[in-house]
Amino acid sequence: MRHTISVLVENKFGVLSRISGLFSGRGYNIESLSVGETIDPQISVMTIVTTGDDWVIEQITKQLNKLIDVIKVTDMTELDHVEREMVMVKVAPRQDDKAEVLRLAEIFRGRVVDSSQKTYTIEITGDEKKIAAFVELMKPMGIKEFVRTGKVAIAREGIKKK
Amino acid sequence: MKLSGAEIFIECLKKEGVKHIFGYPGGVVLNIFDLLYDNKDVKLILTRHEQGAVHAADGYARVSGRPGVVLVTSGPGATNTVTGIATASMDSVPLVVFSGQVPTMLIGNDAFQEADIVGITRPCTKYNFLAKDVNDLAEIIREAFYIATTGRPGPVLIDLPKDVTSGKTDFIWPEDVKIRSYNPTYEGNKWMIKQAAHEITKAKRPIIIAGGGVIISGGHKELKELAEITQIPVAMTLMGLGGFPGTHKLSLGMLGMHGTYYANMATQNSDLIVAVGMRFDDRVTGNVDGFAPQAKIVHIDIDPTSIRKNVRVDIPIVGDVKFILREMLSILKEESKGQWTEIRKAWLSQIGQWKKARPLTYHSIDDVIKPQFVVEKIYEITKGDAIITTEVGQNQMWTAQFYKFDKPRRLVTSGGLGTMGYGFPAAIGAQIAFPDKLVIDIAGDGSIQMNIQELATAVLEKLPVKVAILNNRYLGMVRQWQELFFHERYSYSHLNMVPDFVKVAEAYGAVGLRATKAGEVEPLIEEALRIKKPVFMDFIVDWKEKVYPMVPAGAPIDQMLFEEEEKKAEKKLRAVK
Ligand SMILES: Cc1ncc(C[n+]2csc(CCOP(=O)(O)OP(=O)(O)O)c2C)c(N)n1
Ligand SMILES: [Mg+2]
């Protein structure tokens, strides 16, 4: 099963390679990985998407915890949480498809962040399903380039009913 | 007053109480070596190879419980430490390895003797540092010792660029260390401990499996008390030997691939396994799916990743073995008194039958020296009280089987990595830690050649270490596998030429002795022990001998091969001919 794991780490040199080395050295796979500073510049947060059965995921979280530079490991999949990823797609549609591309971008609440005579670059943010659907629809339009940030995730806070 | 990084290095070692370090010089560490030249507090043992230095520090650490310290130069000096570091890492040995590095300005430039040792050792250290600023040095060293020696111990490397050791700053020793992301658990979960104690009272056929964690935590007394009170027999992993007295009537000896028949049978037939400070290595479990099919498993270990890594666990307890066993004891002592012997009667008598059915044996033929006989004689003559190091191969397994370790920190052997060439330098380190103790490396003729250059170290440092070479002219363990599983195709396992070990010893200024007949073994060992110098004892042993019992790789551990069966098959063959 796919898990999204959020890891708070010391923002130190070499930490990324400790984490990626753990995955490669033990044969776990990383589907996506994103890293960024938190509000505290001494701490970074990594969001790792990985797959494995319960045994593997348990080992992954334990092994991550064991790394000296890791402060906290949270398996988001076990919590109610929000996941987002941003992609940018550069499409080069035929003349007759141009309007369709813009229409689709609008439906998906995308933004055109760059355009040329032949191309549009569209930015879109969303969860996995939304992005997959958008990419599917863009494919016949002629995708020239495609980049994605990797997923980030955050836990939801419960709302008390009045 | 400002101190240089090199001076800070020395001051920190003094603060950590380090008296001996093991090492080898080179360009970028010459300023540190210059300080060591006339330093009275820290003495460097010059080995003849950086691998030897790390194994020596490792041997020192295993027998003393104190961290071993290494100092080497950059590039090849640093890369030569890798096998030693990986060996220590697998067996949870506290080491602090200092490697020189090219000046920070040159890092990444492929400078002369530059190697990315921090990158290279990342997966085989518990942690490693690149010291980039002399102002951080004292704190880094303090943290390194702290990380190496706490929680599950392990090796830590500090890379020291030349400009950092020559740069100057105020020396401030950080009295406290606190690393927010590193907080090992020592006290086990009370509720889990209670559950485990409850399982012990319910169990009909329980066993304890003791691993190296018992020795590291110093929990051997608690373990003995637990076993005796509850009358539970104890099997040990290779690393656990000595964690429970090998001559105790509740001892089952070693379990696993070359474990005793009774340890393996008891494991497979048990209804409760209390695993203490061990990690269910594949050499212990054999086929995992067929491992102890009827047993509930209580697993005590300080490293949470060891738990549920290889086998299912019913009651996991993360923490220090000694703490947890104490807690468990206090519960069990209250729980019930006296009736344990009665409760265990059937189980212990079953185990007694297994012990009687297939004890550890070997067969003597005339005057031929059987390797097991040599180990047995060493055991008898040293009254089981020597520090024994081993190399790797058959020599290691025969030592584990035939030398009964009654005390912890007496067996020093590369368990996890299985590093040939480990035993001799480790013996040197052990002898440095305990100058008055008898230290013997039980070696193979192949392994001893991997760090034989350390004879020079032993001779110069006047260390009376003894090496008993079980000389079978073969990479014996490889030969054994080829005989049993590769149709006797002895591909590159015959050494063809082994040097004259007596002459080698003499060439280095040590003493060499040789025995070719069984009758010579005992007098030779006695003679060697009288000599206050390093001695190579070259025992020309039966090269055909194999280690039995043996569980073929991948089989469950109650499917063992025995020597008796082999002998019977041979007899049959002869009769047919
Ligand atoms: C550095 C290293 N290389 C290779 C091996 C694989 N290996 C395991 S046992 C063994 C043979 C050891 O021969 P020897 O030291 O003569 O011991 P014996 O088995 O004959 O007692 C080998 C090659 C190893 N364990 N370590
Ligand atoms: Mg040999």
mmCIF file with all atom_site columns, N, CA and C in Angstrom, chain B residues 432-458:
data_model
loop_
_atom_site.group_PDB
_atom_site.id
_atom_site.type_symbol
_atom_site.label_atom_id
_atom_site.label_alt_id
_atom_site.label_comp_id
_atom_site.label_asym_id
_atom_site.label_entity_id
_atom_site.label_seq_id
_atom_site.pdbx_PDB_ins_code
_atom_site.Cartn_x
_atom_site.Cartn_y
_atom_site.Cartn_z
_atom_site.occupancy
_atom_site.B_iso_or_equiv
_atom_site.pdbx_formal_charge
_atom_site.auth_seq_id
_atom_site.auth_comp_id
_atom_site.auth_asym_id
_atom_site.auth_atom_id
_atom_site.pdbx_PDB_model_num
ATOM 1  N N  . ILE B 1 432 ? 45.865 -4.742  25.015 1.00 0.00 ? 432 ILE B N  1
ATOM 2  C CA . ILE B 1 432 ? 46.150 -3.362  25.467 1.00 0.00 ? 432 ILE B CA 1
ATOM 3  C C  . ILE B 1 432 ? 45.198 -2.999  26.618 1.00 0.00 ? 432 ILE B C  1
ATOM 4  N N  . ALA B 1 433 ? 43.939 -3.407  26.484 1.00 0.00 ? 433 ALA B N  1
ATOM 5  C CA . ALA B 1 433 ? 42.963 -3.092  27.530 1.00 0.00 ? 433 ALA B CA 1
ATOM 6  C C  . ALA B 1 433 ? 43.269 -3.854  28.812 1.00 0.00 ? 433 ALA B C  1
ATOM 7  N N  . PHE B 1 434 ? 43.688 -5.102  28.672 1.00 0.00 ? 434 PHE B N  1
ATOM 8  C CA . PHE B 1 434 ? 43.990 -5.947  29.841 1.00 0.00 ? 434 PHE B CA 1
ATOM 9  C C  . PHE B 1 434 ? 45.378 -6.560  29.698 1.00 0.00 ? 434 PHE B C  1
ATOM 10 N N  . PRO B 1 435 ? 46.402 -5.811  30.059 1.00 0.00 ? 435 PRO B N  1
ATOM 11 C CA . PRO B 1 435 ? 47.778 -6.287  29.842 1.00 0.00 ? 435 PRO B CA 1
ATOM 12 C C  . PRO B 1 435 ? 48.080 -7.590  30.588 1.00 0.00 ? 435 PRO B C  1
ATOM 13 N N  . ASP B 1 436 ? 47.377 -7.838  31.683 1.00 0.00 ? 436 ASP B N  1
ATOM 14 C CA . ASP B 1 436 ? 47.715 -9.021  32.473 1.00 0.00 ? 436 ASP B CA 1
ATOM 15 C C  . ASP B 1 436 ? 46.864 -10.240 32.171 1.00 0.00 ? 436 ASP B C  1
ATOM 16 N N  . LYS B 1 437 ? 45.905 -10.085 31.294 1.00 0.00 ? 437 LYS B N  1
ATOM 17 C CA . LYS B 1 437 ? 45.046 -11.237 30.982 1.00 0.00 ? 437 LYS B CA 1
ATOM 18 C C  . LYS B 1 437 ? 45.642 -12.035 29.829 1.00 0.00 ? 437 LYS B C  1
ATOM 19 N N  . LEU B 1 438 ? 45.284 -13.299 29.815 1.00 0.00 ? 438 LEU B N  1
ATOM 20 C CA . LEU B 1 438 ? 45.713 -14.147 28.716 1.00 0.00 ? 438 LEU B CA 1
ATOM 21 C C  . LEU B 1 438 ? 44.773 -13.943 27.524 1.00 0.00 ? 438 LEU B C  1
ATOM 22 N N  . VAL B 1 439 ? 45.334 -13.583 26.384 1.00 0.00 ? 439 VAL B N  1
ATOM 23 C CA . VAL B 1 439 ? 44.530 -13.345 25.186 1.00 0.00 ? 439 VAL B CA 1
ATOM 24 C C  . VAL B 1 439 ? 44.981 -14.296 24.078 1.00 0.00 ? 439 VAL B C  1
ATOM 25 N N  . ILE B 1 440 ? 44.037 -15.053 23.548 1.00 0.00 ? 440 ILE B N  1
ATOM 26 C CA . ILE B 1 440 ? 44.374 -16.020 22.497 1.00 0.00 ? 440 ILE B CA 1
ATOM 27 C C  . ILE B 1 440 ? 43.459 -15.821 21.293 1.00 0.00 ? 440 ILE B C  1
ATOM 28 N N  . ASP B 1 441 ? 44.054 -15.716 20.121 1.00 0.00 ? 441 ASP B N  1
ATOM 29 C CA . ASP B 1 441 ? 43.277 -15.680 18.885 1.00 0.00 ? 441 ASP B CA 1
ATOM 30 C C  . ASP B 1 441 ? 43.238 -17.094 18.326 1.00 0.00 ? 441 ASP B C  1
ATOM 31 N N  . ILE B 1 442 ? 42.039 -17.643 18.215 1.00 0.00 ? 442 ILE B N  1
ATOM 32 C CA . ILE B 1 442 ? 41.913 -18.946 17.564 1.00 0.00 ? 442 ILE B CA 1
ATOM 33 C C  . ILE B 1 442 ? 41.651 -18.670 16.088 1.00 0.00 ? 442 ILE B C  1
ATOM 34 N N  . ALA B 1 443 ? 42.603 -19.080 15.250 1.00 0.00 ? 443 ALA B N  1
ATOM 35 C CA . ALA B 1 443 ? 42.650 -18.573 13.875 1.00 0.00 ? 443 ALA B CA 1
ATOM 36 C C  . ALA B 1 443 ? 42.582 -19.686 12.847 1.00 0.00 ? 443 ALA B C  1
ATOM 37 N N  . GLY B 1 444 ? 42.266 -19.297 11.641 1.00 0.00 ? 444 GLY B N  1
ATOM 38 C CA . GLY B 1 444 ? 42.397 -20.188 10.490 1.00 0.00 ? 444 GLY B CA 1
ATOM 39 C C  . GLY B 1 444 ? 43.627 -19.764 9.712  1.00 0.00 ? 444 GLY B C  1
ATOM 40 N N  . ASP B 1 445 ? 44.150 -20.689 8.921  1.00 0.00 ? 445 ASP B N  1
ATOM 41 C CA . ASP B 1 445 ? 45.362 -20.373 8.160  1.00 0.00 ? 445 ASP B CA 1
ATOM 42 C C  . ASP B 1 445 ? 45.081 -19.352 7.057  1.00 0.00 ? 445 ASP B C  1
ATOM 43 N N  . GLY B 1 446 ? 43.835 -19.291 6.615  1.00 0.00 ? 446 GLY B N  1
ATOM 44 C CA . GLY B 1 446 ? 43.486 -18.279 5.618  1.00 0.00 ? 446 GLY B CA 1
ATOM 45 C C  . GLY B 1 446 ? 43.345 -16.913 6.273  1.00 0.00 ? 446 GLY B C  1
ATOM 46 N N  . SER B 1 447 ? 42.504 -16.849 7.299  1.00 0.00 ? 447 SER B N  1
ATOM 47 C CA . SER B 1 447 ? 42.203 -15.567 7.950  1.00 0.00 ? 447 SER B CA 1
ATOM 48 C C  . SER B 1 447 ? 43.442 -14.882 8.516  1.00 0.00 ? 447 SER B C  1
ATOM 49 N N  . ILE B 1 448 ? 44.310 -15.664 9.127  1.00 0.00 ? 448 ILE B N  1
ATOM 50 C CA . ILE B 1 448 ? 45.446 -15.032 9.816  1.00 0.00 ? 448 ILE B CA 1
ATOM 51 C C  . ILE B 1 448 ? 46.304 -14.257 8.815  1.00 0.00 ? 448 ILE B C  1
ATOM 52 N N  . GLN B 1 449 ? 46.269 -14.710 7.559  1.00 0.00 ? 449 GLN B N  1
ATOM 53 C CA . GLN B 1 449 ? 47.092 -14.023 6.556  1.00 0.00 ? 449 GLN B CA 1
ATOM 54 C C  . GLN B 1 449 ? 46.509 -12.670 6.151  1.00 0.00 ? 449 GLN B C  1
ATOM 55 N N  . MET B 1 450 ? 45.280 -12.403 6.572  1.00 0.00 ? 450 MET B N  1
ATOM 56 C CA . MET B 1 450 ? 44.674 -11.134 6.175  1.00 0.00 ? 450 MET B CA 1
ATOM 57 C C  . MET B 1 450 ? 45.151 -9.943  7.000  1.00 0.00 ? 450 MET B C  1
ATOM 58 N N  . ASN B 1 451 ? 45.664 -10.215 8.198  1.00 0.00 ? 451 ASN B N  1
ATOM 59 C CA . ASN B 1 451 ? 46.249 -9.104  8.963  1.00 0.00 ? 451 ASN B CA 1
ATOM 60 C C  . ASN B 1 451 ? 47.502 -9.553  9.701  1.00 0.00 ? 451 ASN B C  1
ATOM 61 N N  . ILE B 1 452 ? 48.252 -10.395 9.023  1.00 0.00 ? 452 ILE B N  1
ATOM 62 C CA . ILE B 1 452 ? 49.415 -11.006 9.670  1.00 0.00 ? 452 ILE B CA 1
ATOM 63 C C  . ILE B 1 452 ? 50.498 -9.979  9.976  1.00 0.00 ? 452 ILE B C  1
ATOM 64 N N  . GLN B 1 453 ? 50.436 -8.847  9.255  1.00 0.00 ? 453 GLN B N  1
ATOM 65 C CA . GLN B 1 453 ? 51.435 -7.784  9.460  1.00 0.00 ? 453 GLN B CA 1
ATOM 66 C C  . GLN B 1 453 ? 51.383 -7.221  10.874 1.00 0.00 ? 453 GLN B C  1
ATOM 67 N N  . GLU B 1 454 ? 50.281 -7.464  11.595 1.00 0.00 ? 454 GLU B N  1
ATOM 68 C CA . GLU B 1 454 ? 50.163 -6.914  12.950 1.00 0.00 ? 454 GLU B CA 1
ATOM 69 C C  . GLU B 1 454 ? 51.069 -7.634  13.951 1.00 0.00 ? 454 GLU B C  1
ATOM 70 N N  . LEU B 1 455 ? 51.742 -8.687  13.486 1.00 0.00 ? 455 LEU B N  1
ATOM 71 C CA . LEU B 1 455 ? 52.779 -9.299  14.317 1.00 0.00 ? 455 LEU B CA 1
ATOM 72 C C  . LEU B 1 455 ? 53.781 -8.247  14.764 1.00 0.00 ? 455 LEU B C  1
ATOM 73 N N  . ALA B 1 456 ? 54.090 -7.338  13.865 1.00 0.00 ? 456 ALA B N  1
ATOM 74 C CA . ALA B 1 456 ? 55.049 -6.279  14.205 1.00 0.00 ? 456 ALA B CA 1
ATOM 75 C C  . ALA B 1 456 ? 54.533 -5.445  15.374 1.00 0.00 ? 456 ALA B C  1
ATOM 76 N N  . THR B 1 457 ? 53.243 -5.119  15.322 1.00 0.00 ? 457 THR B N  1
ATOM 77 C CA . THR B 1 457 ? 52.639 -4.335  16.405 1.00 0.00 ? 457 THR B CA 1
ATOM 78 C C  . THR B 1 457 ? 52.753 -5.081  17.728 1.00 0.00 ? 457 THR B C  1
ATOM 79 N N  . ALA B 1 458 ? 52.386 -6.364  17.695 1.00 0.00 ? 458 ALA B N  1
ATOM 80 C CA . ALA B 1 458 ? 52.406 -7.162  18.918 1.00 0.00 ? 458 ALA B CA 1
ATOM 81 C C  . ALA B 1 458 ? 53.820 -7.254  19.483 1.00 0.00 ? 458 ALA B C  1
#
